[in-house]
């Protein structure tokens, strides 16, 4: 082979490499320039509760706490036998103006049940057509019975994806 032919082949290969690199860079640029909205991975909307004693200090449950939610299709256990914790979260409904919860405090001798009614406004939350539908909530009112619960204080009315925001302080009666 002649030397000139080899040089032309090497030059062509270099040109092809440069063209290939440019096409690859252009493709990456086009792909990365497309608008994309990341759907939230953790898109559960739940209400956060903290348990406190009368002085306001965190209180770990000694008795077992179960929470049953009333739904149109029956009842659903939202929390089952929580012990030794001072905080918990519960899901919130998407389609009811008021959630009804049964807080069941149980020790070795007795079971005390309190009913909690939480009124709320459902706020549709849109991220993208690619993401599933979501609702945020604005808590408007809470009422409850006083068998084991001394008080249930609403401290933050806005319920979103934020799991660090506490919505209620739960003060159980002394000895529960």
Short mmCIF file of C-alpha atoms in Angstrom, two decimals:
data_model
loop_
_atom_site.label_atom_id
_atom_site.label_comp_id
_atom_site.label_asym_id
_atom_site.label_seq_id
_atom_site.Cartn_x
_atom_site.Cartn_y
_atom_site.Cartn_z
CA UNK A 1 0.00 0.00 0.00
CA UNK A 2 1.10 3.36 -0.67
CA UNK A 3 1.87 5.82 2.09
CA UNK A 4 -0.56 8.43 0.82
CA UNK A 5 -3.50 6.00 0.91
CA UNK A 6 -2.74 5.06 4.53
CA UNK A 7 -2.60 8.73 5.52
CA UNK A 8 -5.95 9.39 3.82
CA UNK A 9 -7.49 6.42 5.65
CA UNK A 10 -6.17 7.68 8.99
CA UNK A 11 -7.51 11.16 8.27
CA UNK A 12 -10.91 9.71 7.37
CA UNK A 13 -10.99 7.70 10.57
CA UNK A 14 -10.15 10.81 12.57
CA UNK A 15 -12.93 12.70 10.82
CA UNK A 16 -15.35 9.90 11.54
CA UNK A 17 -14.32 9.87 15.20
CA UNK A 18 -14.78 13.64 15.45
CA UNK A 19 -18.20 13.40 13.76
CA UNK A 20 -19.21 10.54 16.04
CA UNK A 21 -18.13 12.47 19.14
CA UNK A 22 -20.02 15.58 17.97
CA UNK A 23 -23.17 13.56 17.27
CA UNK A 24 -22.94 11.93 20.68
CA UNK A 25 -22.53 15.30 22.40
CA UNK A 26 -25.40 16.75 20.43
CA UNK A 27 -27.64 13.80 21.36
CA UNK A 28 -26.77 14.15 25.03
CA UNK A 29 -27.46 17.88 24.87
CA UNK A 30 -30.87 17.33 23.28
CA UNK A 31 -31.83 14.63 25.77
CA UNK A 32 -30.74 16.70 28.78
CA UNK A 33 -32.47 19.83 27.53
CA UNK A 34 -35.88 18.15 27.55
CA UNK A 35 -38.10 19.32 30.35
CA UNK A 36 -38.69 16.62 32.92
CA UNK A 37 -40.47 16.85 36.24
CA UNK A 38 -39.55 14.24 38.77
CA UNK A 39 -42.59 12.77 40.45
CA UNK A 40 -42.14 12.50 44.20
CA UNK A 41 -41.01 9.05 45.23
CA UNK A 42 -42.61 9.33 48.64
CA UNK A 43 -46.01 10.75 47.77
CA UNK A 44 -47.94 9.58 50.80
CA UNK A 45 -49.81 12.36 52.52
CA UNK A 46 -50.14 11.63 56.22
CA UNK A 47 -50.83 13.39 59.51
CA UNK A 48 -47.99 13.44 62.05
CA UNK A 49 -48.73 13.08 65.78
CA UNK A 50 -46.45 13.66 68.76
CA UNK A 51 -47.33 12.38 72.23
CA UNK A 52 -46.60 14.72 75.14
CA UNK A 53 -47.12 14.74 78.89
CA UNK A 54 -48.76 17.65 80.74
CA UNK A 55 -45.46 19.57 80.90
CA UNK A 56 -45.04 19.37 77.11
CA UNK A 57 -42.17 16.87 77.17
CA UNK A 58 -42.18 13.94 74.75
CA UNK A 59 -43.91 10.92 76.24
CA UNK A 60 -43.35 7.34 75.12
CA UNK A 61 -46.45 5.19 75.19
CA UNK A 62 -46.61 2.61 77.96
CA UNK A 63 -49.99 1.23 76.89
CA UNK A 64 -50.65 -0.24 73.47
CA UNK A 65 -52.21 2.18 70.97
CA UNK A 66 -54.12 1.02 67.92
CA UNK A 67 -55.95 3.36 65.56
CA UNK A 68 -58.86 2.22 63.44
CA UNK A 69 -60.12 4.37 60.57
CA UNK A 70 -63.74 4.35 59.51
CA UNK A 71 -64.09 4.14 55.72
CA UNK A 72 -67.00 3.72 53.34
CA UNK A 73 -66.00 0.12 52.66
CA UNK A 74 -65.68 -0.76 56.34
CA UNK A 75 -63.00 -0.23 58.96
CA UNK A 76 -59.25 -0.25 58.43
CA UNK A 77 -56.47 -0.58 61.00
CA UNK A 78 -54.17 2.40 60.44
CA UNK A 79 -51.90 1.73 63.41
CA UNK A 80 -51.58 -1.57 65.27
CA UNK A 81 -50.32 -1.88 68.85
CA UNK A 82 -47.84 0.96 69.02
CA UNK A 83 -45.81 0.84 72.26
CA UNK A 84 -42.73 2.73 73.41
CA UNK A 85 -42.93 5.49 70.79
CA UNK A 86 -43.60 9.19 71.22
CA UNK A 87 -44.58 9.94 67.62
CA UNK A 88 -46.50 8.30 64.80
CA UNK A 89 -48.18 9.12 61.50
CA UNK A 90 -51.54 8.17 60.07
CA UNK A 91 -52.79 8.34 56.49
CA UNK A 92 -55.52 10.79 55.64
CA UNK A 93 -58.44 10.19 53.28
CA UNK A 94 -58.63 11.84 49.88
CA UNK A 95 -62.37 11.92 49.41
CA UNK A 96 -64.09 12.57 52.74
CA UNK A 97 -64.61 16.01 54.26
CA UNK A 98 -64.16 14.44 57.72
CA UNK A 99 -62.03 11.51 58.88
CA UNK A 100 -63.25 9.44 61.83
CA UNK A 101 -60.56 7.66 63.86
CA UNK A 102 -60.87 5.32 66.84
CA UNK A 103 -57.90 5.52 69.20
CA UNK A 104 -57.78 2.28 71.26
CA UNK A 105 -55.54 2.46 74.33
CA UNK A 106 -55.06 -0.97 75.90
CA UNK A 107 -53.15 -2.11 78.96
CA UNK A 108 -53.22 -5.42 80.83
CA UNK A 109 -56.47 -4.52 82.61
CA UNK A 110 -58.64 -2.39 80.35
CA UNK A 111 -59.21 -0.92 76.91
CA UNK A 112 -60.21 2.72 76.49
CA UNK A 113 -61.47 3.95 73.12
CA UNK A 114 -61.65 7.56 72.01
CA UNK A 115 -63.25 8.76 68.79
CA UNK A 116 -61.51 11.56 66.89
CA UNK A 117 -63.20 13.56 64.13
CA UNK A 118 -60.90 15.55 61.84
CA UNK A 119 -62.52 17.97 59.38
CA UNK A 120 -60.46 18.99 56.39
CA UNK A 121 -60.49 20.58 52.98
CA UNK A 122 -58.96 18.54 50.15
CA UNK A 123 -56.70 20.53 47.83
CA UNK A 124 -55.78 18.92 44.48
CA UNK A 125 -52.02 19.04 43.94
CA UNK A 126 -50.73 18.91 40.35
CA UNK A 127 -47.10 18.19 39.55
CA UNK A 128 -47.21 16.83 36.02
CA UNK A 129 -49.44 14.77 33.74
CA UNK A 130 -46.81 12.05 34.15
CA UNK A 131 -47.33 11.90 37.92
CA UNK A 132 -50.23 10.28 39.71
CA UNK A 133 -52.95 12.47 41.20
CA UNK A 134 -52.30 13.85 44.66
CA UNK A 135 -54.23 15.80 47.26
CA UNK A 136 -52.91 18.02 49.99
CA UNK A 137 -55.18 18.93 52.90
CA UNK A 138 -56.03 21.86 55.12
CA UNK A 139 -57.18 20.70 58.56
CA UNK A 140 -60.06 22.88 59.68
CA UNK A 141 -61.36 21.36 62.93
CA UNK A 142 -60.79 18.51 65.36
CA UNK A 143 -63.01 17.13 68.11
CA UNK A 144 -62.61 14.03 70.25
CA UNK A 145 -63.95 12.09 73.20
CA UNK A 146 -62.09 12.14 76.53
CA UNK A 147 -61.83 8.52 77.69
CA UNK A 148 -58.03 8.22 77.40
CA UNK A 149 -57.21 11.44 75.58
CA UNK A 150 -56.86 14.52 77.77
CA UNK A 151 -56.38 16.82 74.77
CA UNK A 152 -55.50 16.75 71.09
CA UNK A 153 -54.02 20.05 69.94
CA UNK A 154 -53.88 21.03 66.26
CA UNK A 155 -50.50 22.75 65.74
CA UNK A 156 -50.16 22.78 61.95
CA UNK A 157 -53.14 22.79 59.58
CA UNK A 158 -51.34 22.16 56.28
CA UNK A 159 -50.83 18.48 55.32
CA UNK A 160 -48.41 17.84 52.43
CA UNK A 161 -45.64 15.37 51.59
CA UNK A 162 -43.53 16.80 54.43
CA UNK A 163 -43.13 14.05 57.03
CA UNK A 164 -41.23 16.36 59.41
CA UNK A 165 -44.17 18.67 60.06
CA UNK A 166 -46.08 17.79 63.22
CA UNK A 167 -49.83 18.36 62.94
CA UNK A 168 -51.12 17.24 66.35
CA UNK A 169 -49.89 17.08 69.92
CA UNK A 170 -51.63 14.22 71.72
CA UNK A 171 -51.86 14.48 75.50
CA UNK A 172 -53.11 11.22 77.05
CA UNK A 173 -54.70 11.24 80.48
CA UNK A 174 -52.36 10.44 83.34
CA UNK A 175 -51.85 6.69 83.73
CA UNK A 176 -52.69 5.94 80.02
#
